[in-house]
């Protein structure tokens, strides 16, 4: 049996009791190591689980999947994923390979950022499409996520923005020379995401476009959701650009139509001046 | 401290290790009992946790919240929620009452249907707004969820439909006579939801409206997601209307634009005839 086990979002103890029991009985345990991170490292997990973990980076999962599946028809193998196994990244490819090889699989779910963001008080019901914001380079500044946020806001929906993670990245020089030397991991902060978004807003303004969001649009920055030191800050997009929420991982929400109860919750996470721009209109609220 | 603890979706062992540790140290433990259910009952949870659970129904949470909060400033109280505490229903009201009473709170997340549906192979990224489908009565047949599904499909998005749960429901007669006699719990099945949706499709067709979905639209029925006996079936909306996925809880997905990898995953959950209507168009697929 191949077990896909979600680890949740915080530390070693965020695994489920069921997941932990399965890990202890598996012949091999892989840790998927490229789509997310916990606040604790591989060693802390190994100590808590009492098992050696084999790191599975993207290359391994995509090119050496047979290695992961080896023997899973006669013994149990676990594939651990931060968050939920089918959260931000689906592992459909590995599922399909297992099924094609006649190997049974099972999923042990856990929280992922896609549902845990509800802790800021915005209703999960009211989220539209999730978007990803990637690191811009000098030559590559995609704006497509702005249009998705616009689409969501046109329907009154909130947008969860997942922020870029660069793990095992090669410099252009090392890539061209075929040297497997990797840059230090990089994790986009809420401030960086907000800055890129502000630049798009300015571009669109200069093009005379009707703006879906402005510098005053209410956003929520979240860091290390589910961990002991999680940080949540609500405020304008402009404020997000200068906020410091500490270490990774960060996410950002661009709000849509706000229910009064959502506003009350957001006030728990903002300074007294931050949300003064909220315009209450009867039983519902729009934020410019 | 008031702890909001998610129980996940399956049985007693789907709680996180952290959540279980907290429960064992709390002075009182409430079980929220009106928005969802596990495949096991209160007694099984009590036995596994080694703690008495106080059932908190909707009336209690809304009208006797002070009872729940009592003493939480000096000792620990746990409020258990099936799925994630901020999943389908937010407990913002209880959070705000706690904060106003000077009581600290903490959330221990878990899987909820909103992220666990990823197990069917559809990308969570590609879901639009979540909708609820309520039981129709002879006199009340709301169609608003159809229009939300249409909005999602217009943007190529999938729609997760949460199906109605009726717990502690009073008959009209008992309600009018003020008798606190409750009907047996009812849980909408995928077949019932599909039938209601088919009726709307037929209504809209008769009104000459351009249809967002038809009898042939590919849907996914899910039952008891995360439990040992979970069931997933992919097929046309027409097929959903006659499928039997067993006991509660059920959910249904109306697909939007499908990626080839999503189609491959859905084939794992369908009969050979079911998805033959899929029209592959290059690297992407639309389903009529």
XYZ file of C-alpha atoms in Angstrom:
576
model
C 0.000 0.000 0.000
C 1.226 3.490 -0.839
C 0.098 5.984 1.802
C -0.132 9.692 1.018
C -0.017 11.353 4.415
C -0.609 15.039 5.105
C 1.548 16.565 7.839
C -0.519 19.677 8.438
C 1.041 23.087 8.744
C 2.879 23.619 11.999
C 5.293 21.159 13.540
C 5.782 17.417 14.052
C 2.681 17.053 16.249
C 0.314 18.357 13.573
C 0.232 14.927 11.969
C -2.917 12.922 12.703
C -2.856 10.007 15.115
C -3.755 7.739 12.189
C -0.957 9.139 10.048
C 1.605 8.649 12.785
C 0.542 5.032 13.311
C 0.901 4.314 9.599
C 4.368 5.890 9.437
C 5.604 3.671 12.234
C 4.535 0.571 10.292
C 5.944 1.477 6.868
C 9.038 -0.042 5.306
C 10.115 3.277 3.749
C 9.021 6.843 4.452
C 9.516 9.650 1.921
C 9.200 13.344 2.691
C 8.106 15.504 -0.238
C 10.376 18.503 -0.022
C 9.588 20.975 -2.742
C 6.131 22.459 -2.417
C 6.030 23.583 1.193
C 7.849 23.537 4.508
C 6.997 23.097 8.154
C 8.410 25.343 10.860
C 10.576 22.393 11.877
C 13.116 20.542 9.747
C 13.546 16.952 8.599
C 15.609 16.035 11.654
C 12.894 17.127 14.088
C 10.348 15.031 12.178
C 12.661 12.012 12.141
C 13.178 12.269 15.872
C 9.479 12.611 16.618
C 8.354 9.861 14.232
C 11.244 7.605 15.206
C 11.883 6.917 11.527
C 14.446 7.846 8.920
C 12.929 10.063 6.226
C 14.030 9.915 2.598
C 13.870 13.350 0.991
C 11.922 13.341 -2.253
C 12.634 16.436 -4.298
C 10.853 17.328 -7.498
C 13.394 15.531 -9.709
C 12.974 12.345 -7.742
C 9.169 12.367 -7.739
C 9.014 13.154 -11.443
C 11.892 11.048 -12.727
C 12.438 8.279 -10.201
C 8.884 7.522 -9.143
C 9.526 3.802 -9.638
C 12.035 3.994 -6.798
C 9.300 5.333 -4.492
C 6.830 2.661 -5.606
C 9.291 -0.227 -5.305
C 7.876 -2.953 -3.086
C 4.723 -0.992 -2.241
C 2.683 -3.921 -3.583
C 3.950 -6.196 -0.819
C 4.786 -3.764 1.991
C 3.685 -0.299 3.078
C 5.409 2.844 1.844
C 4.561 6.357 3.063
C 4.832 9.577 1.095
C 4.603 12.547 3.446
C 3.432 15.931 2.243
C 3.313 19.179 4.219
C -0.309 20.315 4.467
C -2.672 17.950 2.660
C -1.423 15.526 -0.013
C -3.879 17.042 -2.485
C -3.564 20.610 -1.321
C -1.592 23.167 -3.265
C 0.057 20.513 -5.443
C -1.740 17.361 -6.361
C 0.291 14.231 -6.538
C -1.937 12.775 -9.219
C 1.014 11.624 -11.272
C 2.279 9.410 -8.453
C -1.258 8.112 -7.800
C -1.671 7.148 -11.441
C 1.713 5.431 -11.578
C 0.805 3.432 -8.481
C -2.575 2.382 -9.881
C -0.995 1.412 -13.216
C 1.539 -0.715 -11.356
C -1.264 -2.479 -9.502
C -0.369 -0.825 -6.201
C -3.172 0.235 -3.889
C -3.006 3.692 -2.365
C -4.667 5.518 0.463
C -4.820 9.175 1.491
C -4.633 10.421 5.072
C -5.762 14.023 4.935
C -4.729 17.028 6.985
C -5.109 20.780 7.056
C -3.620 22.757 4.196
C -3.274 26.469 3.685
C -6.333 26.280 1.396
C -8.657 25.605 4.319
C -6.608 26.869 7.265
C -6.761 30.461 5.983
C -10.272 30.449 7.428
C -8.591 31.321 10.751
C -8.476 34.990 9.724
C -12.279 35.044 9.826
C -12.997 35.258 6.119
C -15.539 32.659 5.056
C -14.041 29.880 2.957
C -17.340 29.802 1.060
C -16.549 33.240 -0.285
C -13.208 32.509 -1.868
C -12.916 32.339 -5.637
C -10.070 30.826 -7.598
C -6.755 30.525 -5.768
C -3.839 32.241 -7.487
C -0.069 31.924 -7.330
C 2.229 34.939 -7.284
C 5.676 34.189 -8.658
C 8.945 36.056 -8.130
C 9.440 38.584 -10.897
C 12.777 38.823 -12.617
C 14.233 41.724 -14.595
C 12.806 40.259 -17.795
C 9.768 38.337 -16.672
C 6.961 40.126 -14.875
C 3.755 38.169 -15.444
C 0.543 39.948 -14.462
C -1.936 37.147 -15.063
C -2.681 36.692 -11.361
C -4.017 40.257 -11.256
C -6.677 39.363 -13.795
C -7.736 36.347 -11.778
C -8.020 38.513 -8.658
C -10.102 40.926 -10.736
C -12.353 38.082 -11.863
C -12.913 37.018 -8.270
C -13.546 40.568 -7.045
C -16.036 41.190 -9.851
C -18.072 38.402 -8.264
C -17.444 39.672 -4.713
C -15.095 36.792 -3.925
C -11.919 36.819 -1.840
C -8.673 35.610 -3.425
C -6.074 33.503 -1.679
C -2.646 34.227 -3.142
C -0.046 31.509 -2.632
C 3.402 33.038 -2.708
C 6.365 31.686 -4.603
C 8.782 29.153 -3.159
C 12.161 28.593 -4.807
C 13.834 25.446 -3.590
C 16.793 23.780 -5.318
C 17.003 26.626 -7.790
C 20.066 26.791 -10.039
C 21.646 30.054 -11.142
C 21.541 30.558 -14.920
C 25.276 30.001 -15.041
C 25.190 26.751 -13.071
C 22.217 25.576 -15.108
C 23.992 26.216 -18.427
C 27.176 24.549 -17.244
C 25.190 21.588 -15.954
C 26.507 22.057 -12.435
C 24.146 20.743 -9.774
C 24.858 23.652 -7.435
C 21.749 25.135 -5.899
C 20.913 28.601 -4.598
C 19.645 29.035 -1.023
C 15.856 28.538 -0.750
C 13.754 31.691 -1.223
C 10.246 32.316 0.034
C 8.215 35.294 -1.119
C 7.027 37.561 1.694
C 3.680 39.322 1.880
C 5.545 42.622 1.443
C 7.165 41.403 -1.778
C 3.861 40.125 -3.142
C 2.138 43.408 -2.279
C 4.889 45.409 -3.987
C 4.488 43.442 -7.207
C 0.747 43.892 -7.048
C 1.095 47.647 -6.455
C 3.311 47.862 -9.530
C 0.609 46.176 -11.619
C -2.038 48.518 -10.202
C 0.132 51.465 -11.236
C 0.671 49.980 -14.714
C -3.041 49.448 -15.224
C -3.800 52.948 -13.963
C -1.393 54.424 -16.478
C -3.107 52.407 -19.202
C -6.391 54.042 -18.198
C -7.904 50.728 -17.148
C -10.744 50.565 -14.654
C -9.061 49.263 -11.514
C -10.207 46.089 -9.770
C -8.055 46.858 -6.759
C -6.263 49.934 -5.483
C -3.672 50.813 -2.865
C -6.545 50.979 -0.349
C -8.037 47.543 -1.008
C -8.184 45.572 2.216
C -5.846 42.595 2.280
C -4.785 40.040 4.834
C -1.202 38.891 5.251
C -0.641 35.516 6.881
C 2.569 33.859 8.003
C 3.222 30.391 9.428
C -0.500 29.590 9.657
C -1.108 26.817 12.172
C 2.245 27.249 13.932
C 2.683 28.560 17.470
C 4.034 31.840 16.166
C 1.581 32.377 13.334
C 1.084 36.009 12.341
C -1.955 37.582 10.700
C -2.230 41.229 9.690
C -5.173 42.930 8.014
C -4.806 46.281 6.315
C -4.638 48.050 2.988
C -2.545 46.733 0.109
C -0.264 49.716 0.681
C 0.245 48.665 4.314
C 0.991 45.096 3.240
C 3.923 46.356 1.174
C 5.729 47.468 4.322
C 4.666 44.806 6.800
C 7.140 42.349 8.284
C 5.515 39.056 9.232
C 8.762 37.204 9.943
C 9.896 33.849 8.578
C 8.195 31.704 5.903
C 5.693 30.614 4.667
C 3.612 33.657 3.801
C 0.267 33.950 2.019
C -1.889 36.932 1.177
C -5.607 37.396 0.720
C -7.179 40.107 -1.414
C -10.643 40.572 0.035
C -13.817 40.857 -2.010
C -17.237 41.651 -0.640
C -17.099 41.571 3.161
C -19.802 40.404 5.535
C -20.024 42.421 8.786
C -18.903 39.402 10.811
C -15.850 39.117 8.558
C -15.057 42.781 9.203
C -15.315 42.226 12.957
C -12.898 39.319 12.696
C -10.416 41.264 10.545
C -10.363 44.043 13.156
C -8.778 41.518 15.535
C -5.785 41.500 13.206
C -5.382 45.199 12.403
C -4.236 48.388 14.037
C -6.910 50.958 14.973
C -6.141 53.045 11.886
C -5.886 50.217 9.408
C -9.461 49.416 8.548
C -10.963 52.852 9.041
C -11.591 52.993 5.291
C -14.243 50.298 5.613
C -17.573 51.494 4.357
C -20.433 49.783 6.092
C -23.543 49.691 3.947
C -26.459 48.216 5.812
C -25.945 44.533 6.339
C -22.971 44.245 4.045
C -19.745 46.000 3.321
C -17.735 46.913 0.273
C -14.189 47.982 0.498
C -12.772 50.224 -2.167
C -7.449 29.324 26.764
C -10.266 28.339 24.421
C -9.076 25.770 21.916
C -10.876 25.260 18.607
C -9.850 21.787 17.501
C -10.569 20.215 14.144
C -11.359 16.487 14.197
C -10.816 15.800 10.524
C -13.242 13.740 8.500
C -13.087 10.044 9.264
C -12.984 8.554 12.745
C -11.492 9.204 16.189
C -7.903 8.761 15.008
C -8.133 11.561 12.455
C -7.488 14.122 15.176
C -3.944 15.506 15.234
C -1.478 14.431 17.908
C -1.427 18.046 19.127
C -5.214 18.202 19.277
C -5.441 14.973 21.249
C -2.861 16.198 23.774
C -4.807 19.411 24.305
C -8.098 17.558 24.824
C -6.557 15.440 27.538
C -5.520 18.568 29.432
C -8.771 20.549 29.189
C -11.238 21.083 32.016
C -14.256 20.816 29.672
C -14.579 19.475 26.139
C -17.478 20.463 23.853
C -18.369 18.701 20.618
C -20.028 20.892 18.007
C -22.844 18.764 16.713
C -24.750 20.553 14.005
C -22.657 21.212 10.929
C -21.122 17.838 10.192
C -20.669 14.303 11.462
C -17.919 11.734 11.640
C -18.461 8.111 10.693
C -18.260 7.335 14.406
C -20.495 8.680 17.160
C -19.925 10.685 20.338
C -19.430 7.543 22.422
C -16.576 6.269 20.231
C -14.859 9.649 20.498
C -15.308 9.724 24.268
C -13.795 6.291 24.600
C -10.819 7.096 22.390
C -10.108 10.508 23.946
C -10.778 9.233 27.460
C -12.925 12.296 28.113
C -16.601 13.096 28.514
C -17.854 15.255 25.632
C -20.539 17.912 26.085
C -22.724 18.155 22.990
C -23.012 21.723 21.716
C -25.935 22.094 19.351
C -26.723 25.251 17.408
C -29.009 26.647 20.128
C -26.314 26.251 22.727
C -23.514 27.839 20.685
C -25.716 30.746 19.672
C -27.634 31.319 22.898
C -25.522 29.899 25.687
C -22.033 30.775 24.505
C -21.201 32.173 27.952
C -21.609 28.664 29.326
C -18.943 27.423 26.904
C -16.585 30.290 27.756
C -17.015 29.975 31.521
C -13.656 29.623 33.225
C -11.710 29.578 29.962
C -9.710 32.547 31.247
C -8.204 30.458 34.030
C -8.335 26.914 32.647
C -8.377 25.297 29.207
C -11.637 24.546 27.384
C -11.831 22.695 24.068
C -14.438 23.153 21.354
C -14.256 20.259 18.896
C -15.452 20.631 15.331
C -15.689 17.914 12.679
C -13.368 18.846 9.806
C -11.604 22.155 10.415
C -12.944 24.703 12.928
C -13.094 27.307 10.158
C -14.194 24.988 7.406
C -17.751 24.945 6.167
C -19.010 26.981 9.116
C -16.838 29.577 10.763
C -17.122 29.912 14.477
C -16.300 33.596 14.317
C -19.081 34.482 16.704
C -17.584 32.325 19.454
C -14.091 33.691 18.704
C -15.328 37.275 19.022
C -17.170 36.539 22.273
C -14.013 34.993 23.698
C -11.836 37.943 22.680
C -14.363 40.417 24.094
C -14.347 38.497 27.371
C -10.555 38.704 27.506
C -10.149 34.992 26.811
C -7.302 33.861 24.581
C -8.057 31.346 21.874
C -6.090 29.043 19.663
C -6.969 27.002 16.581
C -5.725 23.483 15.876
C -6.475 22.858 12.250
C -7.400 19.690 10.415
C -8.657 18.527 7.049
C -12.111 19.642 5.974
C -14.196 18.679 2.981
C -13.097 21.944 1.352
C -9.542 20.697 0.889
C -9.997 16.921 1.134
C -12.075 16.855 -2.074
C -8.727 17.098 -3.815
C -8.556 13.316 -3.422
C -10.712 12.898 -6.531
C -7.892 14.376 -8.592
C -9.437 17.742 -9.436
C -7.046 20.585 -8.669
C -8.115 22.667 -5.681
C -6.659 25.679 -7.512
C -9.404 25.325 -10.075
C -12.404 25.499 -7.784
C -14.560 28.599 -7.756
C -17.061 29.577 -5.109
C -18.386 26.732 -2.952
C -22.171 26.376 -2.962
C -24.727 24.761 -0.678
C -27.643 22.735 -1.992
C -30.598 22.700 0.388
C -33.487 20.246 0.587
C -36.381 21.514 -1.468
C -39.869 21.480 -0.023
C -43.192 21.560 -1.840
C -43.277 25.340 -1.585
C -39.628 26.334 -1.502
C -37.358 25.401 -4.375
C -34.488 27.886 -4.460
C -32.352 27.807 -7.601
C -29.664 30.308 -6.604
C -26.950 27.652 -6.375
C -27.414 26.930 -10.079
C -26.451 30.488 -10.933
C -23.314 30.248 -8.816
C -22.360 27.012 -10.573
C -22.951 28.815 -13.858
C -20.687 31.683 -12.736
C -17.927 29.232 -11.890
C -18.291 27.283 -15.123
C -18.227 30.480 -17.173
C -14.711 30.939 -15.798
C -13.819 27.252 -16.297
C -13.916 26.574 -12.552
C -15.142 23.477 -10.731
C -17.863 23.857 -8.092
C -17.952 21.999 -4.808
C -21.556 21.545 -3.695
C -22.052 20.940 0.016
C -25.260 19.033 0.574
C -27.888 19.835 3.167
C -27.820 18.456 6.689
C -30.941 18.611 8.827
C -30.210 17.958 12.475
C -32.624 18.727 15.319
C -35.277 19.735 12.832
C -38.813 20.283 14.131
C -41.915 19.468 12.148
C -44.082 22.486 11.367
C -46.677 21.203 13.810
C -44.198 20.705 16.656
C -42.599 24.063 15.916
C -45.955 25.885 16.056
C -46.975 24.118 19.221
C -43.597 24.887 20.780
C -42.875 21.209 21.350
C -39.173 20.414 21.408
C -39.641 17.165 19.523
C -37.133 16.656 16.742
C -37.268 14.757 13.482
C -34.604 12.126 12.715
C -31.455 13.658 11.130
C -31.497 13.875 7.333
C -28.516 14.082 5.020
C -28.886 14.908 1.340
C -27.471 12.273 -1.003
C -25.645 12.927 -4.249
C -28.625 11.401 -6.066
C -31.038 13.848 -4.415
C -28.813 16.814 -5.193
C -28.450 15.707 -8.814
C -32.220 15.316 -9.149
C -32.825 18.858 -7.936
C -30.181 20.154 -10.305
C -31.705 18.243 -13.229
C -35.060 19.834 -12.463
C -33.488 23.284 -12.624
C -31.767 22.426 -15.911
C -35.142 21.385 -17.302
C -36.776 24.600 -16.024
C -34.108 26.757 -17.586
C -34.322 24.836 -20.862
C -38.074 25.455 -20.990
C -37.420 29.140 -20.398
C -35.144 29.117 -23.450
C -32.097 29.988 -21.408
C -28.602 29.140 -22.607
C -27.618 26.234 -20.380
C -24.509 26.306 -18.195
C -24.812 22.616 -17.481
C -26.746 19.744 -19.042
C -27.611 16.148 -18.203
C -24.235 15.192 -19.699
C -22.043 17.518 -17.626
C -19.394 15.525 -15.824
C -19.823 15.505 -12.064
C -18.155 13.763 -9.166
C -20.073 12.291 -6.269
C -18.204 11.821 -2.999
C -19.264 10.089 0.190
C -17.525 9.784 3.563
C -14.336 11.432 2.268
C -11.397 10.499 4.458
C -13.091 7.470 6.017
C -12.067 3.854 5.405
C -15.129 3.274 3.261
C -15.067 6.520 1.286
C -16.755 6.332 -2.107
C -16.073 8.449 -5.177
C -17.927 8.195 -8.467
C -17.385 10.267 -11.587
C -19.972 10.426 -14.334
C -22.627 12.551 -15.970
C -25.131 14.548 -13.946
C -27.760 12.087 -15.200
C -25.746 9.185 -13.793
C -25.371 10.970 -10.459
C -29.152 11.051 -10.099
C -29.257 7.269 -9.859
C -26.034 6.518 -8.007
C -26.012 5.061 -4.521
C -22.946 6.037 -2.546
C -24.173 4.722 0.796
C -24.320 6.528 4.133
C -23.604 10.216 4.860
C -21.975 12.671 4.360
C -22.194 13.250 0.621
C -20.823 16.049 -1.539
C -20.938 16.665 -5.265
C -18.640 18.464 -7.664
C -19.766 20.009 -10.942
C -16.649 20.089 -13.080
C -15.536 23.048 -15.159
C -12.610 23.058 -17.542
C -10.662 19.820 -17.146
C -6.926 19.354 -17.430
C -5.869 16.032 -19.031
C -4.328 14.874 -15.739
C -7.656 15.578 -14.036
C -9.435 13.474 -16.656
C -7.003 10.607 -16.056
C -7.708 10.790 -12.325
C -11.497 10.900 -12.810
C -11.284 7.743 -14.929
C -10.117 5.926 -11.783
C -13.552 6.629 -10.351
C -15.831 5.896 -13.305
C -17.131 2.962 -15.250
C -15.754 2.423 -18.778
C -18.854 3.997 -20.339
C -19.165 6.949 -18.006
C -16.650 9.422 -19.311
C -16.750 8.478 -22.977
C -18.343 11.850 -23.705
C -15.112 13.618 -22.847
C -13.874 15.634 -25.747
C -10.126 15.935 -25.724
C -8.977 19.086 -27.465
C -5.219 19.268 -27.632
C -3.751 19.821 -24.229
C -7.026 20.591 -22.535
C -10.526 19.273 -22.328
C -13.995 20.713 -22.221
C -16.923 18.724 -21.140
C -20.322 19.586 -22.475
